[in-house]
PDB file of C-alpha atoms in Angstrom:
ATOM      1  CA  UNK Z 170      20.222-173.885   6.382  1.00 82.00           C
ATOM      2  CA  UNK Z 171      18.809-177.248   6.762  1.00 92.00           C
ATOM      3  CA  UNK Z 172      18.266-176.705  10.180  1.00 89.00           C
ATOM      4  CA  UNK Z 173      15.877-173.486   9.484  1.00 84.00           C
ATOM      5  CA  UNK Z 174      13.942-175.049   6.819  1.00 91.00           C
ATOM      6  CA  UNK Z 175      13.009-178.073   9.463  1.00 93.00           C
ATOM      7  CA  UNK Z 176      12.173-175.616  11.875  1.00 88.00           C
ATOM      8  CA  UNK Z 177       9.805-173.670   9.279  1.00 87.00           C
ATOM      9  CA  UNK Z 178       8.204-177.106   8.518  1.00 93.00           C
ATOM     10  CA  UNK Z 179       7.805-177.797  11.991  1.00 93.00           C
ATOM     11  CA  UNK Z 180       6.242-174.243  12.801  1.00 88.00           C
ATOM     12  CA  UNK Z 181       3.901-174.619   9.366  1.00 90.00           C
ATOM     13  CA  UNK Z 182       2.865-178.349  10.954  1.00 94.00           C
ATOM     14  CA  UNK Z 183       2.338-177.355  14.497  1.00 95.00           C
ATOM     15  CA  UNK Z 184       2.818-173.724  14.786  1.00 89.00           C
ATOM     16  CA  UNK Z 185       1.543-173.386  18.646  1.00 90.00           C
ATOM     17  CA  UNK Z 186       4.120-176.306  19.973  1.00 93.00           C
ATOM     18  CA  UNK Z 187       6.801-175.003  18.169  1.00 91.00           C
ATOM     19  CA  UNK Z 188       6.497-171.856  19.365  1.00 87.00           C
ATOM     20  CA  UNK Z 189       5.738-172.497  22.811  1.00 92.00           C
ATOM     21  CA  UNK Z 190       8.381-174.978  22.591  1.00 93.00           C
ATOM     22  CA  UNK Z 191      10.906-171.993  21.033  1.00 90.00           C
ATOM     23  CA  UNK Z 192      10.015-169.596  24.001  1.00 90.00           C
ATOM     24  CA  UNK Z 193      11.146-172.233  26.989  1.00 94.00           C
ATOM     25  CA  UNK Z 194      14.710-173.012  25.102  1.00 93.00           C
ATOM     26  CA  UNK Z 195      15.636-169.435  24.841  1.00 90.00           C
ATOM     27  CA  UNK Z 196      14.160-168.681  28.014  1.00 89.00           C
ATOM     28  CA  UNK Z 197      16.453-171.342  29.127  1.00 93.00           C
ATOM     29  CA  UNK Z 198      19.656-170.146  26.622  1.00 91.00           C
ATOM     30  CA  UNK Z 199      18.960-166.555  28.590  1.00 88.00           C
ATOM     31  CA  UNK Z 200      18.790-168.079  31.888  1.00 90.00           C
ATOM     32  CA  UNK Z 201      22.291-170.250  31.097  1.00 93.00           C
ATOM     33  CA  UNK Z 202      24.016-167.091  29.773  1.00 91.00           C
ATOM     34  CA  UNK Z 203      22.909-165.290  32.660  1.00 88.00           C
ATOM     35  CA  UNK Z 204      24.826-167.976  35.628  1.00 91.00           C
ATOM     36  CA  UNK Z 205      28.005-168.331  33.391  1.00 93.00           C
ATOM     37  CA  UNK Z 206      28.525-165.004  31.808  1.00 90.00           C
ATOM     38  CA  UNK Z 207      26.780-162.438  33.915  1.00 86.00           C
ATOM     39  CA  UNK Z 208      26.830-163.958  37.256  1.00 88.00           C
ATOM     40  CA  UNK Z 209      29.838-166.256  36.656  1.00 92.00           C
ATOM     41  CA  UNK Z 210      28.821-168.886  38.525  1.00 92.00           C
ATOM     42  CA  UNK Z 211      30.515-171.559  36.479  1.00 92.00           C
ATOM     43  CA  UNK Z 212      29.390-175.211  36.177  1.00 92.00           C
ATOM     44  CA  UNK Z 213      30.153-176.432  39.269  1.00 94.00           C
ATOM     45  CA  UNK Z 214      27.555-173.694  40.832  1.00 95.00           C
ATOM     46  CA  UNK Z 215      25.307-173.243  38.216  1.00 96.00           C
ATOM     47  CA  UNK Z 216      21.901-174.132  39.498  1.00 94.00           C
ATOM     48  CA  UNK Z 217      19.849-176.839  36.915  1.00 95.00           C
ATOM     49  CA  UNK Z 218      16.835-176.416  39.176  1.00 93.00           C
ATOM     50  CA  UNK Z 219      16.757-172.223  38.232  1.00 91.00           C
ATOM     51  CA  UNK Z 220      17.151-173.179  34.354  1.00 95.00           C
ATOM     52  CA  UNK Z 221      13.926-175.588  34.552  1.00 95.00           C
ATOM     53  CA  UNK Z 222      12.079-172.772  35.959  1.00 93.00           C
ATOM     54  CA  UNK Z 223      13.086-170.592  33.045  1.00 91.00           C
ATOM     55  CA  UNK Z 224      12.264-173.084  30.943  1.00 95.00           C
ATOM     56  CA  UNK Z 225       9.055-173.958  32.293  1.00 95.00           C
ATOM     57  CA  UNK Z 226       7.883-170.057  32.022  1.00 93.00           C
ATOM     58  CA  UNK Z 227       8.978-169.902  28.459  1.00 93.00           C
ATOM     59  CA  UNK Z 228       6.868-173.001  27.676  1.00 95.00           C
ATOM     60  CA  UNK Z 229       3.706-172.784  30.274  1.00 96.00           C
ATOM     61  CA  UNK Z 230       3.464-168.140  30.236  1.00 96.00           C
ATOM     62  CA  UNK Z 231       6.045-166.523  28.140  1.00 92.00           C
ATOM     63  CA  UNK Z 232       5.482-168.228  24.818  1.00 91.00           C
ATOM     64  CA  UNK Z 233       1.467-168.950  25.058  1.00 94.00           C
ATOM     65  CA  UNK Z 234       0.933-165.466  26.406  1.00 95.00           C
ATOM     66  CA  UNK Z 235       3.601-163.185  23.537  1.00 91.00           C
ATOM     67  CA  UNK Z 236       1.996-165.850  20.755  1.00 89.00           C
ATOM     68  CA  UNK Z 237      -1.277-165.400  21.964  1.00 93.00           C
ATOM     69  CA  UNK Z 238      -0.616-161.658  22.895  1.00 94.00           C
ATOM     70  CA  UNK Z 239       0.413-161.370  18.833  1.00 90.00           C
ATOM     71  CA  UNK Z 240      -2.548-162.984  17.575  1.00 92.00           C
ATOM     72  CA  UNK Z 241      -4.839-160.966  19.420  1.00 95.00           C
ATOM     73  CA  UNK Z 242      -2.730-157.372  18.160  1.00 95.00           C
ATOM     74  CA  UNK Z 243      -2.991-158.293  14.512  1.00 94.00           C
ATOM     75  CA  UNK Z 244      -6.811-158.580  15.139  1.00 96.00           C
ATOM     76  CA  UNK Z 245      -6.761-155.738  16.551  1.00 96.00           C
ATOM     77  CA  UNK Z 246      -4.516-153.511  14.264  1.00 97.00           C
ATOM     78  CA  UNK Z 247      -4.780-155.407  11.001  1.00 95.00           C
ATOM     79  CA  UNK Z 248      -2.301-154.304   8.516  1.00 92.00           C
ATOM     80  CA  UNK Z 249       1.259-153.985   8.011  1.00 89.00           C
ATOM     81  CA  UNK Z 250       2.154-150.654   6.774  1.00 95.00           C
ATOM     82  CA  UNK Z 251       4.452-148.427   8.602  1.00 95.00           C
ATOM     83  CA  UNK Z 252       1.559-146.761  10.560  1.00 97.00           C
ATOM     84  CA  UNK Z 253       0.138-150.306  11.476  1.00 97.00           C
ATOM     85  CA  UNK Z 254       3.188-151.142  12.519  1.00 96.00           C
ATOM     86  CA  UNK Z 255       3.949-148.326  14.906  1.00 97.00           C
ATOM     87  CA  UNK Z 256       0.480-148.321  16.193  1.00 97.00           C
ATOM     88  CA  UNK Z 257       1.389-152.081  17.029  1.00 97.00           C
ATOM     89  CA  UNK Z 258       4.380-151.399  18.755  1.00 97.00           C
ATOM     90  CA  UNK Z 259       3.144-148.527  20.622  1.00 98.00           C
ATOM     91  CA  UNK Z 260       0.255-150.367  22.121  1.00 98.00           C
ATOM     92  CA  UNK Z 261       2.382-153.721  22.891  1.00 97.00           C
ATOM     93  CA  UNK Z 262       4.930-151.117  24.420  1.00 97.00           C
ATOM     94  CA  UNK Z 263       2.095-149.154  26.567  1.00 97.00           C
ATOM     95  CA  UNK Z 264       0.141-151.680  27.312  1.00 97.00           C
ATOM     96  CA  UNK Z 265       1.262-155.249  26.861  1.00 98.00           C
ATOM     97  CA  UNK Z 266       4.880-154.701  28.121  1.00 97.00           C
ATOM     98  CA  UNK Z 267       4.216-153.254  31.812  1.00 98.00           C
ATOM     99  CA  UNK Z 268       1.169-155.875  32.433  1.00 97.00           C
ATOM    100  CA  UNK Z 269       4.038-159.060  31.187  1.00 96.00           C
ATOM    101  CA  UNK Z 270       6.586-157.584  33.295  1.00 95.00           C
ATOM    102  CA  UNK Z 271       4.132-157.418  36.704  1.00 96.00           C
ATOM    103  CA  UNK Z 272       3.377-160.917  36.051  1.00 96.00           C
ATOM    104  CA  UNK Z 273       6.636-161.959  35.314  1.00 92.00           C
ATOM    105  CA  UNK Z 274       8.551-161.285  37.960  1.00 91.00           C
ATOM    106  CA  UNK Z 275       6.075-162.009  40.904  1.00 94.00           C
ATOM    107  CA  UNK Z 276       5.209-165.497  38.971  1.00 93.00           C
ATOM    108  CA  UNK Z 277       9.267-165.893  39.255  1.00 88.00           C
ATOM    109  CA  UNK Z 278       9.273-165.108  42.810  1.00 90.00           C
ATOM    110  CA  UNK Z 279       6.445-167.485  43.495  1.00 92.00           C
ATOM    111  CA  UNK Z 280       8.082-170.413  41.644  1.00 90.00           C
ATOM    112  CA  UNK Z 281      11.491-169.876  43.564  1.00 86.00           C
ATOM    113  CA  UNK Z 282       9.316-169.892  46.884  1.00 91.00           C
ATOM    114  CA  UNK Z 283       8.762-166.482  48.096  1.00 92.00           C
ATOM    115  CA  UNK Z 284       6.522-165.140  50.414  1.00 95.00           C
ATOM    116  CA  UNK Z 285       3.571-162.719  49.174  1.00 95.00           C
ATOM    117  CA  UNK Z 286       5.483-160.074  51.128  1.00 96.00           C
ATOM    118  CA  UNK Z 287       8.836-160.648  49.756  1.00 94.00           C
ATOM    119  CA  UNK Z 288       7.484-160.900  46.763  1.00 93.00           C
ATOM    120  CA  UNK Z 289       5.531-157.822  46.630  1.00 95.00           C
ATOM    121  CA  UNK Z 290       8.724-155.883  48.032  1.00 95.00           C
ATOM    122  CA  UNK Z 291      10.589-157.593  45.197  1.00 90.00           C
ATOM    123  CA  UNK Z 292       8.320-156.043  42.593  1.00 94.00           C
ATOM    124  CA  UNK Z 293       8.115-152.456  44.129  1.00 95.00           C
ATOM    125  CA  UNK Z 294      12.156-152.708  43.885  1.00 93.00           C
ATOM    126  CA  UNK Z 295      12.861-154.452  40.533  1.00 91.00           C
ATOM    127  CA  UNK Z 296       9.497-153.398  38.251  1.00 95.00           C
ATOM    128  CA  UNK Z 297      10.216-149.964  37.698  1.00 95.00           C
ATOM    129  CA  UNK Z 298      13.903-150.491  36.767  1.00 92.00           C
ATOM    130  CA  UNK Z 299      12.556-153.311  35.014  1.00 91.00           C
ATOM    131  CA  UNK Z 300      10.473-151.796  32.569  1.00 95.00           C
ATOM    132  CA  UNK Z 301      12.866-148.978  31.718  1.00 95.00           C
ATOM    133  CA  UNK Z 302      15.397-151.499  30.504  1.00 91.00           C
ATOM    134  CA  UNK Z 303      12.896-152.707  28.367  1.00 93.00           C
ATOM    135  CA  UNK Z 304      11.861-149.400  27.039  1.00 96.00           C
ATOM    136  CA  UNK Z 305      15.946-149.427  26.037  1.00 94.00           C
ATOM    137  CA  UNK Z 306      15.551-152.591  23.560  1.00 92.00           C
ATOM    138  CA  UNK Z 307      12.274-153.393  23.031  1.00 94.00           C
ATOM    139  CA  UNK Z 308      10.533-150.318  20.777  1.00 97.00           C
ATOM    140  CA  UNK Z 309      12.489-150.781  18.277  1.00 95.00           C
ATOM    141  CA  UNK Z 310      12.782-154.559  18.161  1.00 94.00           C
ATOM    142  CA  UNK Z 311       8.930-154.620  17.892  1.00 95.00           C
ATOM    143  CA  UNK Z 312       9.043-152.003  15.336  1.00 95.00           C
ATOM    144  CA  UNK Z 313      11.028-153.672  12.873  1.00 94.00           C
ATOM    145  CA  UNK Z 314       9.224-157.211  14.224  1.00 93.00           C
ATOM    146  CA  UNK Z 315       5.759-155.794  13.402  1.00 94.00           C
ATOM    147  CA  UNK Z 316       6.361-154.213  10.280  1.00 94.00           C
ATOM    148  CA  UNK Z 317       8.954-156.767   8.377  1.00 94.00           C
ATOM    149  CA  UNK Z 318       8.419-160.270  10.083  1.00 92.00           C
ATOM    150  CA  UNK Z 319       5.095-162.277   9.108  1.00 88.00           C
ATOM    151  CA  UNK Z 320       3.106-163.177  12.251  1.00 85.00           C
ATOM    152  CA  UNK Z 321       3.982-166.596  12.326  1.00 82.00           C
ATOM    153  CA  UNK Z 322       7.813-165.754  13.083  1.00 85.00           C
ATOM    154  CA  UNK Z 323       7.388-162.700  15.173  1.00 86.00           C
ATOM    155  CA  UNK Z 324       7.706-165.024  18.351  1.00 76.00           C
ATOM    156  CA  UNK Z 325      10.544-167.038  17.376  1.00 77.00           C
ATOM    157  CA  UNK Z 326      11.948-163.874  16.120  1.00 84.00           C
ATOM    158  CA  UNK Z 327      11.494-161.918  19.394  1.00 84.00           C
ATOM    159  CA  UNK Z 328      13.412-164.794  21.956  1.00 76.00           C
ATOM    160  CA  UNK Z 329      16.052-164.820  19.725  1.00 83.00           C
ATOM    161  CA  UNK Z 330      16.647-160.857  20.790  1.00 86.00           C
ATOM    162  CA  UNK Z 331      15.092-162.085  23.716  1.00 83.00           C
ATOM    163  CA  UNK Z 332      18.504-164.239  24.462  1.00 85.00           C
ATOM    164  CA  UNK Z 333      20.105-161.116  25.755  1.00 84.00           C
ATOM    165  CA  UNK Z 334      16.364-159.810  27.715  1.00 81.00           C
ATOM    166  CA  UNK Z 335      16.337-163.216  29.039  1.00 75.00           C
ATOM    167  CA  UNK Z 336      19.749-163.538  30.534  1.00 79.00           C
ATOM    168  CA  UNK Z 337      18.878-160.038  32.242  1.00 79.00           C
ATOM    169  CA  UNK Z 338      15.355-160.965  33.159  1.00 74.00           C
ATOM    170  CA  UNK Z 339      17.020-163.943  34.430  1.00 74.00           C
ATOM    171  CA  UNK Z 340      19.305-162.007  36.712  1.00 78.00           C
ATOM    172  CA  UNK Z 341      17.266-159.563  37.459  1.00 75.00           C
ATOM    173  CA  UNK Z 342      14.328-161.901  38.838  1.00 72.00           C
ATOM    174  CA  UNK Z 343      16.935-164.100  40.817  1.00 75.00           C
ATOM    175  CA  UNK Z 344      18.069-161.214  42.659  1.00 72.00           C
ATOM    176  CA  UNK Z 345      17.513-160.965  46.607  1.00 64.00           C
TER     177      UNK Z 345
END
């Protein structure tokens, strides 16, 4: 408990570090769960230099582009009724999602050193299968995250689902 409330005084004194901050350590969590429990690659194999790059996207795209992506949906779609809410989720779901997800995992490609071809041949392979995972979790996460979490939480609140999205973002993206 004491833990939480120093993390809500920390997002209340500098809510765009701490979030940004939030997005790289579960990006990194994900990316960690994803070696050891999906790929079993165990410590001895487990690759440091992968985790910093998950880490870095969380901090430098994932977190300032969700937090800013939120910011700009409540302006958009003020309101937090039911209706809001589904409108909110339906245009983060429709639009948002498939835009992150083409950035994503070319930006991931990029960072681990692929070529614009095998890059672009990554993406035609992984996107579509990609996006229908998420349409498997993600609707109703941001349904209940748009209509019962105050904006200020919604990111932190979305990488901790994210843990499990992460860990198979992770593996998915580090595929070759």
């Amino acid at each position: 408990m004491a833990l939480w409330r120093a993390y809500q005084r920390a997002l209340a004194a500098h809510p765009w570090k701490v979030q940004v901050l939030t997005a790289g350590s579960l990006m990194g969590i994900g990316d960690i769960i994803s070696q050891q429990l999906v790929e079993r690659r165990g410590l001895q194999q487990h690759q440091a230099g992968r985790t910093l790059t998950m880490v870095s996207l969380g901090c430098g795209f994932v977190g300032p582009v969700v937090g800013g992506w939120y910011k700009v949906l409540d302006h958009i779609i003020p309101g937090t009724t039911k209706v809001h809410a589904l409108k909110k989720m339906l245009l983060d779901q429709g639009g948002f999602a498939p835009c992150f997800l083409g950035c994503f995992l070319p930006l991931v490609g990029m960072l681990n050193g692929m070529s614009a071809q095998d890059n672009w041949a990554k993406l035609k392979r992984d996107y579509p299968d990609a996006l229908i995972t998420n349409y498997y979790l993600w609707p109703a996460v941001q349904l209940a995250n748009f209509y019962l979490v105050p904006l200020h939480y919604r990111l932190a609140v979305v990488q901790c689902v994210a843990i499990v999205w992460n860990s198979y973002l992770s593996w998915k993206a580090h595929q070759f």
